[in-house]
Amino acid sequence: MSHSGLLDVALKAVQQHLAVRGAQIAAKVVRQLRTEGIYPYDDQPVSGALAIERQTFDVVITAARHALPTKGPARSRSVNLIRTALESSPGDSTPSSRRSWRSATTTAGI
């Protein structure tokens, strides 16, 4: 096997490992939020835009897991704030939604 062939195999192995590990971490974060009763989606199968929103939420919440408050109402508000941000279109930034955003971030300690 040539050097480039060996590098290709190694690269694929690392990519596969990172994908599997990322999925494991995301599943653990979602499971924890469900256990706490603050995961904002139910267990029903979804499709279309809601499926994309849910997948995006899982990616964002996994990336933000270390920045979330560890417990209490602030944790729940932070999770809800992330969902609200994802379900809103960028064009939805009306004065009332900006007030809600400011209120939620202030209350959550963000």
XYZ file of N, CA and C in Angstrom:
330
model
N 0.858 -1.176 0.000
C 0.000 0.000 0.000
C 0.901 1.235 0.000
N 0.546 2.210 -0.826
C 1.347 3.428 -0.915
C 1.030 4.350 0.259
N 1.868 5.371 0.401
C 1.653 6.334 1.483
C 0.298 7.023 1.359
N -0.052 7.408 0.122
C -1.332 8.099 -0.063
C -2.492 7.153 0.235
N -2.354 5.885 -0.124
C -3.396 4.906 0.184
C -3.543 4.709 1.681
N -2.430 4.651 2.374
C -2.445 4.499 3.834
C -3.065 5.727 4.501
N -2.699 6.906 3.992
C -3.279 8.138 4.537
C -4.790 8.197 4.306
N -5.237 7.737 3.134
C -6.676 7.728 2.842
C -7.423 6.809 3.807
N -6.863 5.643 4.060
C -7.487 4.691 4.985
C -7.515 5.276 6.399
N -6.416 5.882 6.809
C -6.352 6.482 8.142
C -7.346 7.630 8.271
N -7.438 8.467 7.247
C -8.374 9.583 7.258
C -9.816 9.085 7.377
N -10.160 8.071 6.613
C -11.516 7.515 6.675
C -11.805 6.920 8.050
N -10.819 6.264 8.638
C -11.010 5.678 9.964
C -11.233 6.763 11.018
N -10.465 7.843 10.940
C -10.619 8.950 11.889
C -11.977 9.620 11.694
N -12.378 9.864 10.451
C -13.673 10.482 10.176
C -14.817 9.616 10.703
N -14.695 8.317 10.490
C -15.737 7.405 10.973
C -15.790 7.417 12.505
N -14.632 7.388 13.142
C -14.590 7.429 14.602
C -15.229 8.718 15.129
N -14.887 9.856 14.524
C -15.435 11.131 14.974
C -16.947 11.192 14.771
N -17.439 10.637 13.678
C -18.885 10.619 13.429
C -19.598 9.767 14.472
N -19.050 8.599 14.754
C -19.660 7.713 15.752
C -19.609 8.353 17.127
N -18.469 8.909 17.482
C -18.328 9.532 18.808
C -19.243 10.742 18.944
N -19.353 11.544 17.899
C -20.256 12.691 17.919
C -21.704 12.262 18.116
N -22.104 11.192 17.447
C -23.468 10.673 17.600
C -23.690 10.152 19.018
N -22.686 9.521 19.594
C -22.801 9.026 20.972
C -22.968 10.185 21.960
N -22.188 11.227 21.779
C -22.273 12.386 22.675
C -23.630 13.058 22.527
N -24.091 13.252 21.291
C -25.391 13.878 21.057
C -26.507 13.053 21.693
N -26.448 11.736 21.545
C -27.471 10.866 22.136
C -27.468 10.987 23.656
N -26.292 11.098 24.243
C -26.190 11.239 25.699
C -26.780 12.570 26.163
N -26.501 13.646 25.428
C -27.028 14.963 25.789
C -28.555 14.956 25.694
N -29.092 14.419 24.604
C -30.547 14.356 24.421
C -31.180 13.492 25.506
N -30.573 12.362 25.799
C -31.089 11.470 26.850
C -31.128 12.189 28.206
N -30.084 12.957 28.506
C -30.028 13.699 29.764
C -31.132 14.751 29.827
N -31.322 15.474 28.730
C -32.372 16.493 28.705
C -33.758 15.855 28.838
N -33.948 14.700 28.227
C -35.229 13.986 28.374
C -35.428 13.542 29.817
N -34.383 13.029 30.434
C -34.463 12.597 31.832
C -34.845 13.774 32.724
N -34.296 14.938 32.436
C -34.593 16.142 33.212
C -35.969 16.719 32.867
N -36.580 16.212 31.796
C -37.889 16.704 31.381
C -37.852 18.035 30.661
N -36.701 18.398 30.096
C -36.594 19.702 29.425
C -36.260 19.581 27.935
N -36.226 18.364 27.391
C -36.024 18.217 25.946
C -37.307 18.688 25.273
N -37.229 19.672 24.374
C -38.444 20.325 23.880
C -39.221 19.572 22.798
N -38.822 18.370 22.453
C -39.522 17.619 21.418
C -40.028 16.306 22.009
N -41.158 15.819 21.484
C -41.668 14.537 21.968
C -41.011 13.398 21.197
N -41.362 12.183 21.540
C -40.733 11.001 20.944
C -41.354 10.593 19.618
N -42.342 11.322 19.163
C -43.027 10.962 17.926
C -42.098 11.144 16.729
N -42.187 10.233 15.753
C -41.399 10.398 14.532
C -41.819 11.682 13.807
N -40.872 12.341 13.236
C -41.153 13.588 12.529
C -40.529 13.550 11.145
N -41.000 14.423 10.284
C -40.415 14.526 8.952
C -40.464 15.989 8.526
N -39.846 16.277 7.423
C -39.872 17.616 6.867
C -39.119 18.633 7.692
N -39.701 19.827 7.765
C -39.042 20.953 8.428
C -38.827 20.680 9.912
N -39.774 20.013 10.559
C -39.618 19.732 11.988
C -38.456 18.770 12.235
N -38.267 17.813 11.347
C -37.138 16.887 11.489
C -35.811 17.636 11.369
N -35.744 18.563 10.428
C -34.521 19.357 10.253
C -34.304 20.242 11.475
N -35.378 20.872 11.974
C -35.269 21.715 13.168
C -34.770 20.898 14.357
N -35.313 19.712 14.513
C -34.938 18.846 15.640
C -33.480 18.401 15.532
N -33.055 18.021 14.334
C -31.658 17.628 14.127
C -30.725 18.804 14.400
N -31.120 19.980 13.946
C -30.313 21.174 14.183
C -30.238 21.472 15.672
N -31.378 21.356 16.362
C -31.394 21.564 17.806
C -30.424 20.611 18.491
N -30.454 19.338 18.110
C -29.572 18.352 18.734
C -28.101 18.705 18.526
N -27.759 19.186 17.342
C -26.371 19.590 17.060
C -25.993 20.804 17.902
N -26.874 21.805 17.936
C -26.578 23.040 18.674
C -26.499 22.770 20.171
N -27.447 22.023 20.704
C -27.461 21.767 22.150
C -26.254 20.924 22.548
N -25.825 20.042 21.669
C -24.629 19.241 21.952
C -23.395 20.134 21.970
N -23.303 21.048 21.012
C -22.159 21.967 20.971
C -22.169 22.923 22.165
N -23.368 23.284 22.634
C -23.490 24.257 23.728
C -23.553 23.612 25.103
N -23.441 22.310 25.183
C -23.674 21.591 26.448
C -22.806 22.081 27.600
N -21.591 22.477 27.342
C -20.708 22.933 28.426
C -21.038 24.360 28.881
N -21.724 25.111 28.024
C -22.075 26.493 28.371
C -23.432 26.590 29.065
N -24.222 25.520 29.035
C -25.540 25.549 29.678
C -25.399 25.543 31.194
N -26.310 26.230 31.872
C -26.336 26.104 33.337
C -26.513 24.622 33.694
N -25.972 24.207 34.815
C -26.000 22.786 35.161
C -27.328 22.313 35.714
N -28.125 23.227 36.269
C -29.410 22.808 36.820
C -30.316 24.012 37.018
N -31.542 23.719 37.366
C -32.494 24.754 37.735
C -33.218 25.398 36.577
N -34.000 26.406 36.894
C -34.801 27.091 35.881
C -33.962 27.727 34.771
N -32.772 28.183 35.097
C -31.921 28.813 34.068
C -31.546 27.799 32.988
N -31.339 26.551 33.371
C -31.013 25.502 32.388
C -32.197 25.283 31.448
N -33.378 25.165 32.025
C -34.580 24.961 31.232
C -34.831 26.146 30.299
N -34.682 27.355 30.804
C -34.876 28.544 29.976
C -33.854 28.608 28.849
N -32.634 28.218 29.128
C -31.597 28.235 28.091
C -31.926 27.257 26.969
N -32.387 26.069 27.346
C -32.769 25.065 26.352
C -33.944 25.584 25.524
N -34.933 26.173 26.184
C -36.085 26.721 25.464
C -35.688 27.894 24.573
N -34.748 28.680 25.018
C -34.279 29.812 24.223
C -33.612 29.319 22.936
N -32.835 28.263 23.034
C -32.197 27.696 21.845
C -33.257 27.193 20.874
N -34.269 26.491 21.394
C -35.326 26.003 20.502
C -36.058 27.170 19.848
N -36.381 28.178 20.624
C -37.089 29.336 20.084
C -36.279 29.995 18.979
N -34.997 30.118 19.187
C -34.132 30.728 18.174
C -34.119 29.905 16.898
N -34.151 28.596 17.019
C -34.102 27.734 15.843
C -35.435 27.667 15.107
N -36.522 27.782 15.819
C -37.818 27.681 15.144
C -38.258 29.013 14.545
N -37.568 30.097 14.861
C -37.898 31.404 14.319
C -37.101 31.661 13.053
N -37.760 32.245 12.067
C -37.064 32.642 10.845
C -36.306 33.930 11.112
N -35.205 34.159 10.416
C -34.466 35.407 10.617
C -35.337 36.636 10.388
N -36.318 36.552 9.506
C -37.206 37.668 9.226
C -38.241 37.904 10.310
N -38.305 37.025 11.304
C -39.280 37.149 12.390
C -38.829 38.118 13.467
N -37.817 38.881 13.227
C -37.268 39.758 14.249
C -38.082 41.044 14.363
N -39.315 40.886 14.807
C -40.185 42.037 15.027
C -39.831 42.663 16.369
N -40.273 43.877 16.637
C -39.973 44.489 17.942
C -40.408 43.628 19.118
N -41.570 42.956 19.022
C -42.016 42.133 20.153
C -41.139 40.905 20.321
N -40.668 40.297 19.210
C -39.801 39.131 19.343
C -38.432 39.537 19.881
N -37.965 40.756 19.542
C -36.692 41.225 20.096
C -36.826 41.458 21.600
N -37.990 41.977 22.025
C -38.223 42.166 23.462
C -38.236 40.812 24.164
N -38.898 39.816 23.550
C -38.942 38.477 24.145
C -37.542 37.898 24.246
N -36.731 38.088 23.210
C -35.359 37.592 23.204
C -34.560 38.239 24.326
N -34.663 39.579 24.448
C -33.945 40.279 25.522
C -34.397 39.804 26.882
N -35.698 39.656 27.047
C -36.239 39.197 28.322
C -35.745 37.796 28.648
N -35.782 36.901 27.666
C -35.365 35.514 27.898
C -33.871 35.435 28.201
N -33.061 36.216 27.481
C -31.613 36.148 27.725
C -31.256 36.757 29.069
N -31.954 37.803 29.460
C -31.688 38.416 30.755
C -32.086 37.469 31.882
N -33.257 36.850 31.737
C -33.752 35.912 32.746
C -32.852 34.690 32.851
N -32.341 34.226 31.701
C -31.495 33.033 31.692
C -30.072 33.344 32.132
N -29.756 34.611 32.306
C -28.418 34.987 32.736
C -27.429 35.010 31.605
N -27.918 35.169 30.372
C -27.035 35.159 29.208
C -26.632 36.582 28.866
